[in-house]
Short mmCIF file of C-alpha atoms in Angstrom, two decimals:
data_model
loop_
_atom_site.label_atom_id
_atom_site.label_comp_id
_atom_site.label_asym_id
_atom_site.label_seq_id
_atom_site.Cartn_x
_atom_site.Cartn_y
_atom_site.Cartn_z
CA UNK H 1 12.10 7.38 -7.34
CA UNK H 2 10.10 5.73 -10.08
CA UNK H 3 10.49 2.87 -12.51
CA UNK H 4 12.00 5.41 -14.92
CA UNK H 5 14.89 5.83 -12.47
CA UNK H 6 16.03 2.27 -13.21
CA UNK H 7 16.58 3.30 -16.84
CA UNK H 8 18.63 6.28 -15.61
CA UNK H 9 20.98 3.99 -13.69
CA UNK H 10 19.30 4.42 -10.31
CA UNK H 11 17.51 1.41 -8.83
CA UNK H 12 15.35 1.92 -5.74
CA UNK H 13 15.33 -0.98 -3.30
CA UNK H 14 11.83 -1.23 -1.88
CA UNK H 15 10.06 -3.28 0.78
CA UNK H 16 8.65 -6.26 -1.12
CA UNK H 17 5.12 -7.59 -0.81
CA UNK H 18 5.31 -11.32 -0.11
CA UNK H 19 1.62 -12.08 0.06
CA UNK H 20 -1.81 -10.54 -0.25
CA UNK H 21 -2.04 -9.70 3.44
CA UNK H 22 1.47 -8.28 3.90
CA UNK H 23 1.31 -4.61 4.88
CA UNK H 24 4.76 -4.07 6.44
CA UNK H 25 8.07 -5.72 7.15
CA UNK H 26 10.90 -5.31 9.64
CA UNK H 27 14.48 -4.99 8.43
CA UNK H 28 16.35 -7.59 10.48
CA UNK H 29 19.84 -6.91 9.13
CA UNK H 30 21.69 -5.66 6.07
CA UNK H 31 23.82 -8.35 4.44
CA UNK H 32 25.98 -5.95 2.39
CA UNK H 33 27.75 -2.68 3.17
CA UNK H 34 27.39 0.59 1.29
CA UNK H 35 29.88 0.70 -1.56
CA UNK H 36 29.53 -3.01 -2.35
CA UNK H 37 29.05 -4.04 -5.98
CA UNK H 38 25.98 -6.29 -6.19
CA UNK H 39 24.86 -8.76 -8.85
CA UNK H 40 21.22 -9.43 -9.75
CA UNK H 41 19.73 -11.83 -7.19
CA UNK H 42 22.30 -11.12 -4.46
CA UNK H 43 20.69 -11.24 -1.01
CA UNK H 44 21.01 -7.69 0.34
CA UNK H 45 18.99 -7.71 3.57
CA UNK H 46 16.86 -9.93 5.77
CA UNK H 47 13.24 -8.86 6.29
CA UNK H 48 10.73 -10.38 8.68
CA UNK H 49 6.94 -10.15 8.68
CA UNK H 50 4.39 -11.66 11.02
CA UNK H 51 4.32 -14.76 8.76
CA UNK H 52 7.71 -15.06 7.04
CA UNK H 53 11.39 -14.24 7.30
CA UNK H 54 13.25 -13.98 4.03
CA UNK H 55 16.14 -12.30 2.22
CA UNK H 56 15.45 -9.41 -0.13
CA UNK H 57 17.41 -9.91 -3.36
CA UNK H 58 18.83 -7.20 -5.61
CA UNK H 59 16.49 -6.60 -8.57
CA UNK H 60 19.36 -5.17 -10.66
CA UNK H 61 23.13 -5.14 -10.63
CA UNK H 62 24.89 -2.07 -9.30
CA UNK H 63 26.70 -0.39 -6.47
CA UNK H 64 24.88 -0.11 -3.13
CA UNK H 65 25.08 3.65 -2.71
CA UNK H 66 22.69 4.12 0.20
CA UNK H 67 21.18 2.05 2.97
CA UNK H 68 18.19 4.09 4.12
CA UNK H 69 16.35 1.62 6.35
CA UNK H 70 17.91 0.71 9.69
CA UNK H 71 18.06 -2.75 11.23
CA UNK H 72 15.04 -3.12 13.50
CA UNK H 73 12.98 -0.61 11.55
CA UNK H 74 9.44 -1.61 10.50
CA UNK H 75 8.32 -0.08 7.21
CA UNK H 76 5.28 -0.41 4.93
CA UNK H 77 5.29 -2.36 1.67
CA UNK H 78 6.95 -0.33 -1.13
CA UNK H 79 8.90 1.86 1.33
CA UNK H 80 12.32 2.91 0.07
CA UNK H 81 14.99 0.79 1.77
CA UNK H 82 18.10 1.69 -0.20
CA UNK H 83 19.50 2.76 -3.55
CA UNK H 84 21.68 1.07 -6.17
CA UNK H 85 23.49 3.43 -8.55
CA UNK H 86 26.73 3.47 -10.50
CA UNK H 87 29.61 5.67 -9.30
CA UNK H 88 29.21 8.20 -12.15
CA UNK H 89 25.70 9.12 -10.92
CA UNK H 90 25.83 12.18 -8.67
CA UNK H 91 24.47 12.37 -5.16
CA UNK H 92 22.16 15.16 -6.41
CA UNK H 93 20.68 12.83 -9.04
CA UNK H 94 20.03 10.22 -6.36
CA UNK H 95 18.45 12.83 -4.09
CA UNK H 96 16.14 13.97 -6.90
#
């Protein structure tokens, strides 16, 4: 997914980069379930690095359609963690 996907109603949730030296983060726990409507700034998951533990906030409003990262999973910066998309968007469009 790209930045253009946000305009199409699909928002990728990615591993943030919280500092120049951050290379990866571990998903501690999801704070919302799939199917939950989320507002901008809503904490959606807790992520821990070797230097910080913080909540990842929703960059856009929408419906949490997919949680791709599992609790306990360590992923690189910019890895796809989940997807926000409105109900009218097909699963095929999200897959693409």
